[in-house]
Every structure is written in C-alpha cells, then in structure tokens.
mmCIF file of C-alpha atoms in Angstrom:
data_model
loop_
_atom_site.group_PDB
_atom_site.id
_atom_site.type_symbol
_atom_site.label_atom_id
_atom_site.label_comp_id
_atom_site.label_asym_id
_atom_site.label_seq_id
_atom_site.Cartn_x
_atom_site.Cartn_y
_atom_site.Cartn_z
ATOM 1 C CA UNK C 1 -35.132 -25.204 -11.350
ATOM 2 C CA UNK C 2 -34.193 -24.320 -14.921
ATOM 3 C CA UNK C 3 -30.526 -23.415 -15.332
ATOM 4 C CA UNK C 4 -31.228 -20.115 -17.135
ATOM 5 C CA UNK C 5 -33.664 -19.123 -14.396
ATOM 6 C CA UNK C 6 -31.005 -19.922 -11.794
ATOM 7 C CA UNK C 7 -28.508 -17.776 -13.660
ATOM 8 C CA UNK C 8 -31.039 -14.944 -13.891
ATOM 9 C CA UNK C 9 -31.653 -15.108 -10.139
ATOM 10 C CA UNK C 10 -27.925 -15.113 -9.441
ATOM 11 C CA UNK C 11 -27.389 -12.128 -11.726
ATOM 12 C CA UNK C 12 -30.263 -10.253 -10.077
ATOM 13 C CA UNK C 13 -28.819 -10.909 -6.634
ATOM 14 C CA UNK C 14 -25.400 -9.690 -7.779
ATOM 15 C CA UNK C 15 -26.928 -6.563 -9.300
ATOM 16 C CA UNK C 16 -28.849 -5.812 -6.121
ATOM 17 C CA UNK C 17 -25.730 -6.303 -4.026
ATOM 18 C CA UNK C 18 -23.697 -4.004 -6.294
ATOM 19 C CA UNK C 19 -26.453 -1.381 -6.305
ATOM 20 C CA UNK C 20 -26.694 -1.549 -2.512
ATOM 21 C CA UNK C 21 -22.930 -1.162 -2.179
ATOM 22 C CA UNK C 22 -22.855 1.827 -4.516
ATOM 23 C CA UNK C 23 -25.670 3.418 -2.530
ATOM 24 C CA UNK C 24 -23.538 3.055 0.604
ATOM 25 C CA UNK C 25 -20.551 4.858 -0.900
ATOM 26 C CA UNK C 26 -20.136 8.254 0.714
ATOM 27 C CA UNK C 27 -18.771 10.580 -1.974
ATOM 28 C CA UNK C 28 -19.038 14.316 -1.301
ATOM 29 C CA UNK C 29 -16.778 15.474 -4.149
ATOM 30 C CA UNK C 30 -17.646 13.098 -6.999
ATOM 31 C CA UNK C 31 -14.418 11.121 -7.039
ATOM 32 C CA UNK C 32 -16.060 7.744 -7.824
ATOM 33 C CA UNK C 33 -17.261 7.065 -11.376
ATOM 34 C CA UNK C 34 -21.019 7.205 -11.870
ATOM 35 C CA UNK C 35 -22.731 3.861 -11.119
ATOM 36 C CA UNK C 36 -19.345 2.286 -10.403
ATOM 37 C CA UNK C 37 -19.409 -1.182 -8.874
ATOM 38 C CA UNK C 38 -16.850 -2.725 -6.579
ATOM 39 C CA UNK C 39 -15.554 -5.741 -8.505
ATOM 40 C CA UNK C 40 -13.980 -8.733 -6.789
ATOM 41 C CA UNK C 41 -11.100 -9.603 -9.122
ATOM 42 C CA UNK C 42 -10.006 -12.754 -7.305
ATOM 43 C CA UNK C 43 -10.170 -14.347 -3.874
ATOM 44 C CA UNK C 44 -8.605 -17.421 -2.267
ATOM 45 C CA UNK C 45 -5.634 -15.584 -0.754
ATOM 46 C CA UNK C 46 -4.805 -15.387 2.957
ATOM 47 C CA UNK C 47 -3.837 -11.723 3.468
ATOM 48 C CA UNK C 48 -3.238 -9.442 0.491
ATOM 49 C CA UNK C 49 -1.031 -6.375 0.815
ATOM 50 C CA UNK C 50 1.420 -3.975 -0.809
ATOM 51 C CA UNK C 51 -0.079 -3.104 -4.234
ATOM 52 C CA UNK C 52 2.380 -1.285 -6.516
ATOM 53 C CA UNK C 53 1.718 -0.045 -10.052
ATOM 54 C CA UNK C 54 4.212 -0.186 -12.938
ATOM 55 C CA UNK C 55 4.396 2.040 -16.033
ATOM 56 C CA UNK C 56 1.857 -0.077 -17.915
ATOM 57 C CA UNK C 57 -0.691 0.194 -15.122
ATOM 58 C CA UNK C 58 -0.259 -3.422 -14.017
ATOM 59 C CA UNK C 59 -0.296 -3.980 -10.273
ATOM 60 C CA UNK C 60 1.939 -6.254 -8.230
ATOM 61 C CA UNK C 61 0.686 -7.250 -4.782
ATOM 62 C CA UNK C 62 1.614 -9.688 -2.045
ATOM 63 C CA UNK C 63 -0.055 -12.546 -0.228
ATOM 64 C CA UNK C 64 2.283 -12.282 2.733
ATOM 65 C CA UNK C 65 1.345 -15.383 4.769
ATOM 66 C CA UNK C 66 1.774 -17.527 1.644
ATOM 67 C CA UNK C 67 5.069 -15.821 0.713
ATOM 68 C CA UNK C 68 4.036 -14.872 -2.825
ATOM 69 C CA UNK C 69 3.898 -11.839 -5.100
ATOM 70 C CA UNK C 70 1.150 -11.701 -7.734
ATOM 71 C CA UNK C 71 0.641 -9.542 -10.810
ATOM 72 C CA UNK C 72 -2.703 -8.100 -11.920
ATOM 73 C CA UNK C 73 -2.625 -7.327 -15.639
ATOM 74 C CA UNK C 74 -4.688 -4.227 -16.354
ATOM 75 C CA UNK C 75 -5.470 -5.230 -19.936
ATOM 76 C CA UNK C 76 -6.811 -8.705 -19.202
ATOM 77 C CA UNK C 77 -7.988 -8.189 -15.596
ATOM 78 C CA UNK C 78 -6.191 -11.455 -14.791
ATOM 79 C CA UNK C 79 -4.033 -12.324 -11.798
ATOM 80 C CA UNK C 80 -0.888 -14.412 -12.283
ATOM 81 C CA UNK C 81 1.884 -15.528 -9.923
ATOM 82 C CA UNK C 82 4.996 -13.355 -10.262
ATOM 83 C CA UNK C 83 7.230 -14.855 -7.607
ATOM 84 C CA UNK C 84 7.089 -17.591 -4.994
ATOM 85 C CA UNK C 85 9.461 -17.313 -2.062
ATOM 86 C CA UNK C 86 9.199 -13.541 -1.799
ATOM 87 C CA UNK C 87 10.899 -12.985 1.553
ATOM 88 C CA UNK C 88 7.436 -12.606 3.103
ATOM 89 C CA UNK C 89 7.223 -9.260 1.331
ATOM 90 C CA UNK C 90 4.698 -6.769 2.609
ATOM 91 C CA UNK C 91 4.762 -3.306 0.995
ATOM 92 C CA UNK C 92 5.971 -2.839 -2.597
ATOM 93 C CA UNK C 93 6.818 0.182 -4.755
ATOM 94 C CA UNK C 94 8.312 0.631 -8.229
ATOM 95 C CA UNK C 95 11.325 2.806 -8.948
ATOM 96 C CA UNK C 96 11.292 4.819 -12.175
ATOM 97 C CA UNK C 97 13.659 2.300 -13.777
ATOM 98 C CA UNK C 98 11.153 -0.519 -13.203
ATOM 99 C CA UNK C 99 12.897 -2.062 -10.204
ATOM 100 C CA UNK C 100 10.430 -3.341 -7.624
ATOM 101 C CA UNK C 101 11.320 -2.378 -4.054
ATOM 102 C CA UNK C 102 9.967 -4.845 -1.477
ATOM 103 C CA UNK C 103 9.699 -4.688 2.307
ATOM 104 C CA UNK C 104 10.861 -8.266 2.883
ATOM 105 C CA UNK C 105 9.668 -9.150 6.348
ATOM 106 C CA UNK C 106 11.124 -12.662 6.672
ATOM 107 C CA UNK C 107 14.616 -11.463 7.592
ATOM 108 C CA UNK C 108 13.620 -7.818 8.149
ATOM 109 C CA UNK C 109 15.279 -6.544 4.987
ATOM 110 C CA UNK C 110 14.591 -4.238 2.056
ATOM 111 C CA UNK C 111 14.882 -5.884 -1.378
ATOM 112 C CA UNK C 112 15.232 -4.642 -4.943
ATOM 113 C CA UNK C 113 13.606 -7.113 -7.365
ATOM 114 C CA UNK C 114 14.170 -7.206 -11.128
ATOM 115 C CA UNK C 115 10.699 -6.967 -12.681
ATOM 116 C CA UNK C 116 11.726 -9.144 -15.641
ATOM 117 C CA UNK C 117 13.676 -11.928 -13.938
ATOM 118 C CA UNK C 118 12.295 -11.820 -10.403
ATOM 119 C CA UNK C 119 15.845 -11.893 -9.009
ATOM 120 C CA UNK C 120 16.297 -10.024 -5.726
ATOM 121 C CA UNK C 121 19.123 -7.998 -4.231
ATOM 122 C CA UNK C 122 19.194 -7.112 -0.532
ATOM 123 C CA UNK C 123 19.676 -3.350 -0.321
ATOM 124 C CA UNK C 124 19.058 -2.864 3.413
ATOM 125 C CA UNK C 125 20.012 -5.799 5.668
ATOM 126 C CA UNK C 126 20.100 -3.945 9.017
ATOM 127 C CA UNK C 127 20.515 -0.596 10.755
ATOM 128 C CA UNK C 128 23.588 0.127 12.900
ATOM 129 C CA UNK C 129 24.394 -3.552 13.208
ATOM 130 C CA UNK C 130 20.927 -4.631 14.324
ATOM 131 C CA UNK C 131 18.062 -6.138 12.405
ATOM 132 C CA UNK C 132 15.130 -3.886 11.626
ATOM 133 C CA UNK C 133 11.796 -4.576 13.341
ATOM 134 C CA UNK C 134 10.056 -5.465 10.077
ATOM 135 C CA UNK C 135 10.023 -3.114 7.047
ATOM 136 C CA UNK C 136 6.383 -2.601 6.168
ATOM 137 C CA UNK C 137 5.522 0.022 3.542
ATOM 138 C CA UNK C 138 7.680 1.862 0.996
ATOM 139 C CA UNK C 139 7.540 5.057 -1.059
ATOM 140 C CA UNK C 140 10.106 6.042 -3.698
ATOM 141 C CA UNK C 141 10.465 9.781 -4.227
ATOM 142 C CA UNK C 142 10.584 11.133 -7.802
ATOM 143 C CA UNK C 143 14.160 12.465 -7.615
ATOM 144 C CA UNK C 144 15.456 9.197 -6.167
ATOM 145 C CA UNK C 145 15.829 7.790 -2.712
ATOM 146 C CA UNK C 146 13.112 6.063 -0.747
ATOM 147 C CA UNK C 147 11.320 6.068 2.584
ATOM 148 C CA UNK C 148 9.989 3.067 4.481
ATOM 149 C CA UNK C 149 8.232 2.391 7.754
ATOM 150 C CA UNK C 150 9.540 -0.118 10.288
ATOM 151 C CA UNK C 151 6.861 -1.110 12.833
ATOM 152 C CA UNK C 152 6.928 -4.324 14.823
ATOM 153 C CA UNK C 153 4.375 -7.031 14.059
ATOM 154 C CA UNK C 154 5.650 -10.299 15.534
ATOM 155 C CA UNK C 155 5.336 -13.054 12.912
ATOM 156 C CA UNK C 156 4.894 -16.791 13.560
ATOM 157 C CA UNK C 157 7.389 -17.564 10.776
ATOM 158 C CA UNK C 158 10.168 -15.813 12.713
ATOM 159 C CA UNK C 159 10.448 -18.891 14.956
ATOM 160 C CA UNK C 160 13.944 -20.268 14.600
ATOM 161 C CA UNK C 161 15.085 -17.135 12.745
ATOM 162 C CA UNK C 162 14.870 -14.357 15.331
ATOM 163 C CA UNK C 163 13.161 -13.394 18.560
ATOM 164 C CA UNK C 164 9.791 -11.623 18.316
ATOM 165 C CA UNK C 165 11.010 -8.720 20.450
ATOM 166 C CA UNK C 166 11.668 -5.305 18.947
ATOM 167 C CA UNK C 167 15.148 -5.140 17.433
ATOM 168 C CA UNK C 168 15.503 -1.356 17.254
ATOM 169 C CA UNK C 169 14.925 1.119 20.092
ATOM 170 C CA UNK C 170 11.587 2.165 18.641
ATOM 171 C CA UNK C 171 9.392 1.999 15.557
ATOM 172 C CA UNK C 172 10.571 4.552 13.047
ATOM 173 C CA UNK C 173 10.656 5.796 9.452
ATOM 174 C CA UNK C 174 13.904 5.525 7.445
ATOM 175 C CA UNK C 175 15.399 7.134 4.336
ATOM 176 C CA UNK C 176 17.743 5.457 1.845
ATOM 177 C CA UNK C 177 19.451 7.720 -0.702
ATOM 178 C CA UNK C 178 19.268 7.019 -4.436
ATOM 179 C CA UNK C 179 22.894 5.851 -4.592
ATOM 180 C CA UNK C 180 22.295 3.835 -1.389
ATOM 181 C CA UNK C 181 25.275 5.435 0.318
ATOM 182 C CA UNK C 182 23.219 7.178 3.004
ATOM 183 C CA UNK C 183 20.737 5.429 5.276
ATOM 184 C CA UNK C 184 19.248 7.132 8.308
ATOM 185 C CA UNK C 185 16.134 7.642 10.432
ATOM 186 C CA UNK C 186 13.818 10.524 9.663
ATOM 187 C CA UNK C 187 11.314 10.055 12.525
ATOM 188 C CA UNK C 188 11.825 8.896 16.095
ATOM 189 C CA UNK C 189 8.610 10.002 17.840
ATOM 190 C CA UNK C 190 5.901 7.800 16.302
ATOM 191 C CA UNK C 191 4.095 4.911 17.975
ATOM 192 C CA UNK C 192 3.689 2.491 15.065
ATOM 193 C CA UNK C 193 4.262 4.025 11.613
ATOM 194 C CA UNK C 194 2.706 1.937 8.855
ATOM 195 C CA UNK C 195 1.236 3.431 5.656
ATOM 196 C CA UNK C 196 3.409 5.915 3.776
ATOM 197 C CA UNK C 197 3.093 7.925 0.558
ATOM 198 C CA UNK C 198 4.524 11.131 -0.882
ATOM 199 C CA UNK C 199 3.305 13.788 -3.287
ATOM 200 C CA UNK C 200 4.304 13.554 -6.972
ATOM 201 C CA UNK C 201 6.351 16.768 -6.735
ATOM 202 C CA UNK C 202 8.421 15.152 -3.985
ATOM 203 C CA UNK C 203 7.758 17.979 -1.548
ATOM 204 C CA UNK C 204 5.569 16.303 1.081
ATOM 205 C CA UNK C 205 5.367 12.938 2.808
ATOM 206 C CA UNK C 206 2.358 11.428 4.570
ATOM 207 C CA UNK C 207 2.971 8.863 7.314
ATOM 208 C CA UNK C 208 0.149 6.985 9.012
ATOM 209 C CA UNK C 209 0.829 6.223 12.670
ATOM 210 C CA UNK C 210 -1.604 3.359 13.038
ATOM 211 C CA UNK C 211 -0.655 2.922 16.694
ATOM 212 C CA UNK C 212 -1.624 6.499 17.571
ATOM 213 C CA UNK C 213 -4.574 6.612 15.117
ATOM 214 C CA UNK C 214 -3.158 9.655 13.359
ATOM 215 C CA UNK C 215 -1.710 10.551 9.970
ATOM 216 C CA UNK C 216 1.059 13.146 9.754
ATOM 217 C CA UNK C 217 2.278 15.342 6.919
ATOM 218 C CA UNK C 218 5.923 16.391 6.549
ATOM 219 C CA UNK C 219 7.993 18.632 4.308
ATOM 220 C CA UNK C 220 10.728 16.724 2.459
ATOM 221 C CA UNK C 221 14.168 18.304 2.303
ATOM 222 C CA UNK C 222 16.618 17.749 -0.565
ATOM 223 C CA UNK C 223 18.897 15.681 1.681
ATOM 224 C CA UNK C 224 16.020 13.358 2.643
ATOM 225 C CA UNK C 225 15.343 14.706 6.105
ATOM 226 C CA UNK C 226 11.791 15.645 7.136
ATOM 227 C CA UNK C 227 10.645 18.927 8.678
ATOM 228 C CA UNK C 228 7.426 20.704 9.686
ATOM 229 C CA UNK C 229 5.539 17.734 11.113
ATOM 230 C CA UNK C 230 1.838 18.595 10.907
ATOM 231 C CA UNK C 231 -1.226 16.592 11.946
ATOM 232 C CA UNK C 232 -3.141 15.733 8.771
ATOM 233 C CA UNK C 233 -6.060 13.767 10.227
ATOM 234 C CA UNK C 234 -7.165 11.826 13.296
ATOM 235 C CA UNK C 235 -6.983 8.420 11.618
ATOM 236 C CA UNK C 236 -4.210 5.896 11.142
ATOM 237 C CA UNK C 237 -3.914 3.550 8.190
ATOM 238 C CA UNK C 238 -2.399 0.277 7.058
ATOM 239 C CA UNK C 239 -1.695 1.495 3.514
ATOM 240 C CA UNK C 240 -2.371 4.653 1.536
ATOM 241 C CA UNK C 241 -2.324 6.384 -1.836
ATOM 242 C CA UNK C 242 -2.990 9.761 -3.483
ATOM 243 C CA UNK C 243 -4.973 11.014 -6.454
ATOM 244 C CA UNK C 244 -4.350 13.929 -8.825
ATOM 245 C CA UNK C 245 -6.487 16.264 -6.702
ATOM 246 C CA UNK C 246 -4.267 15.705 -3.676
ATOM 247 C CA UNK C 247 -6.830 13.513 -1.924
ATOM 248 C CA UNK C 248 -5.377 10.950 0.491
ATOM 249 C CA UNK C 249 -6.837 7.428 0.609
ATOM 250 C CA UNK C 250 -6.536 5.570 3.931
ATOM 251 C CA UNK C 251 -7.415 1.942 4.664
ATOM 252 C CA UNK C 252 -8.659 -0.272 7.471
ATOM 253 C CA UNK C 253 -12.455 -0.095 7.473
ATOM 254 C CA UNK C 254 -12.960 0.001 3.719
ATOM 255 C CA UNK C 255 -11.280 3.019 2.111
ATOM 256 C CA UNK C 256 -11.629 6.476 3.654
ATOM 257 C CA UNK C 257 -10.686 9.539 1.598
ATOM 258 C CA UNK C 258 -9.538 12.929 2.895
ATOM 259 C CA UNK C 259 -8.937 16.031 0.811
ATOM 260 C CA UNK C 260 -5.583 17.835 0.915
ATOM 261 C CA UNK C 261 -6.791 19.875 3.898
ATOM 262 C CA UNK C 262 -7.565 16.775 5.960
ATOM 263 C CA UNK C 263 -11.348 16.918 5.570
ATOM 264 C CA UNK C 264 -13.108 13.563 5.123
ATOM 265 C CA UNK C 265 -14.806 13.541 1.705
ATOM 266 C CA UNK C 266 -15.550 9.888 0.945
ATOM 267 C CA UNK C 267 -15.875 6.385 2.322
ATOM 268 C CA UNK C 268 -15.875 3.263 0.170
ATOM 269 C CA UNK C 269 -17.174 0.163 1.978
ATOM 270 C CA UNK C 270 -15.447 -3.126 1.214
ATOM 271 C CA UNK C 271 -16.932 -6.533 2.198
ATOM 272 C CA UNK C 272 -13.962 -7.598 4.318
ATOM 273 C CA UNK C 273 -12.949 -7.333 7.968
ATOM 274 C CA UNK C 274 -9.867 -5.345 6.993
ATOM 275 C CA UNK C 275 -8.705 -3.370 3.981
ATOM 276 C CA UNK C 276 -4.917 -3.436 3.985
ATOM 277 C CA UNK C 277 -3.842 -1.242 1.090
ATOM 278 C CA UNK C 278 -4.871 0.634 -2.037
ATOM 279 C CA UNK C 279 -3.396 2.055 -5.262
ATOM 280 C CA UNK C 280 -4.530 3.417 -8.637
ATOM 281 C CA UNK C 281 -3.898 1.181 -11.645
ATOM 282 C CA UNK C 282 -4.594 0.697 -15.382
ATOM 283 C CA UNK C 283 -3.016 2.880 -18.081
ATOM 284 C CA UNK C 284 -5.278 5.839 -17.302
ATOM 285 C CA UNK C 285 -4.764 5.377 -13.529
ATOM 286 C CA UNK C 286 -8.525 5.537 -12.977
ATOM 287 C CA UNK C 287 -8.966 2.075 -11.466
ATOM 288 C CA UNK C 288 -8.746 1.921 -7.692
ATOM 289 C CA UNK C 289 -7.169 -1.418 -6.737
ATOM 290 C CA UNK C 290 -7.874 -2.581 -3.179
ATOM 291 C CA UNK C 291 -6.240 -5.409 -1.230
ATOM 292 C CA UNK C 292 -8.588 -6.742 1.454
ATOM 293 C CA UNK C 293 -7.843 -9.900 3.421
ATOM 294 C CA UNK C 294 -8.453 -12.913 1.146
ATOM 295 C CA UNK C 295 -9.427 -10.943 -1.973
ATOM 296 C CA UNK C 296 -8.523 -8.044 -4.247
ATOM 297 C CA UNK C 297 -11.054 -5.582 -5.672
ATOM 298 C CA UNK C 298 -11.270 -2.817 -8.267
ATOM 299 C CA UNK C 299 -13.453 0.280 -8.467
ATOM 300 C CA UNK C 300 -13.729 2.717 -11.371
ATOM 301 C CA UNK C 301 -12.973 6.301 -10.408
ATOM 302 C CA UNK C 302 -13.417 9.792 -11.851
ATOM 303 C CA UNK C 303 -10.155 10.912 -10.297
ATOM 304 C CA UNK C 304 -6.795 9.709 -11.532
ATOM 305 C CA UNK C 305 -4.032 8.346 -9.384
ATOM 306 C CA UNK C 306 -0.511 9.786 -9.338
ATOM 307 C CA UNK C 307 2.695 7.837 -9.938
#
C-alpha cells in the first residue's frame, strides 16, 4: 500500500475517533470548546497523578510508581522530566511564591520543592509522633496555609520501610498554617478523603470522600478550621479542580462536572480505565489537562480554570 494512502487512512481513522469522542461528550452548559478534541499528549507512563499549574500555565505531574515528576510546557506542548526520585509524590500544588508542595508518599511526608533547583524540604514528617497514612492530595489557600488529605493506600514499595497498616486512628484531612507553626486535623468523620480543592476566594473547601462515594463542601474559617459541612454531590473522586463559573470537576470514570449547586452538567469520556486527576493549564487557563493511567491528555475549553 502506498505510504501516503496509509497516512490518509490513519488520519481518517483518527478524525473519526476524535469526532466520535466529541459526540459522546455530555455538555449541558457549553463548557467545552466547539469541536474540541481530546488530545493524547504523551503515554508510556505507569500511573499519572497530581497535576499542578504554575504561573506560566505549565503543568507538573507525577508518575508515582516510577517515582518521577514531569513538566508539561504549555508553549511547546512537550513533556520533560523535572525530577527523578520524587519521594513517590502523588498530589502536587503550587504556592504563590512558586514553591511546589508535594504529597510524598514514600515516607508519608509533605514536601516543599524548589521549582528552579528541584531541591526538597520536608515540611510535615508526622502527626503527634506517628507517621501519616499517606498524604494524597493538596490545596494551598490564597491567604496562605494548606490542606491535604491522608487516606491509606498500602504501597508495595513500603516493604522494609513501614508496615502497610494504618498509622493514624483514621483517614482525615489536615491543615498546615502559612508559617508552618500550626498543624492540626480539620475532619475526623470521613471514610477515605482523597481529592481536595478550594475556591479562589478562600471561603470554601471541597473534599471528595472516595470511600463513601460523596463530595462535601465546607466553609473555611480564618484560623484554618472547617465548619458547615454540606453534601455537595453523591460522587467521590480521586482528584478535582474548579473553573471560573464555580463548576467542580471530578475524576474516576472520565471527568464528570457539577455546577456550584451540585447538579451534574457534563461528562467527558477518557479512553482509560481510570482518570486520576485534572487541572486547567496554559496561560489563558482554558486547557483542561487530564492524568489518566499511562497517559496524559488535553482538551480545549470555553471555561477558564481558577488558580
């Protein structure tokens, strides 16, 4: 078969697949860009997680089983290795000063990583003298301080380091103050908290209890404590993000979107068994970046992400 004909057939197949995928997108409020296609940026990973966006719109994400952090450059659409030996980092989030906060699962710690040098500092080694279960996802609030979830997912690489049993008396959410002088629990009644994200005004926090298949909304107090726990939706999530309209994006089976009132308004299918996390990237924050098993994807959106 002639090479050009082969290429034409391949292109036609790709176009049909993209068209079919777009036709499957459920979008009641017009949040996805017209004729947008889900683009596979790169595959060959083992399990991608923790996407975090910096000021330039570049996204850092993890390949946790391979102990690496990668960087997706928004301008070039290229993926490069940022750091090898990343403490088996899972969730990531940038502080306003450019410091990358990482849920380092190897020794159940929270790290602060210099974005320029890659050097890490352990900022949370334990809680009340005991190791954490396994810090998972992180959100940094605008006025400083951060929240992270601490579920238990026993890891094969813990062998020889620690026992796979739960270290704390439950699976909770924690708050660390901006000056790192205060560190305390803010929830103690969840089954397995995982995804976490807050509103850009710093007033509300969403926590996905993946074990109970629910997502909760809280009011954030100035001192970091949470009040007014309210059921947001009957769905848990691995990771999550928000857009400028207040829509909440949950993961697992593709990406499912709920409006600020908890009504399902969209579903974006992803060709993977599991979608772990999601964030908005690029300078205009209109590129949805999705981590899904062995690959990462992008999708052009009408809505803009918040950061």
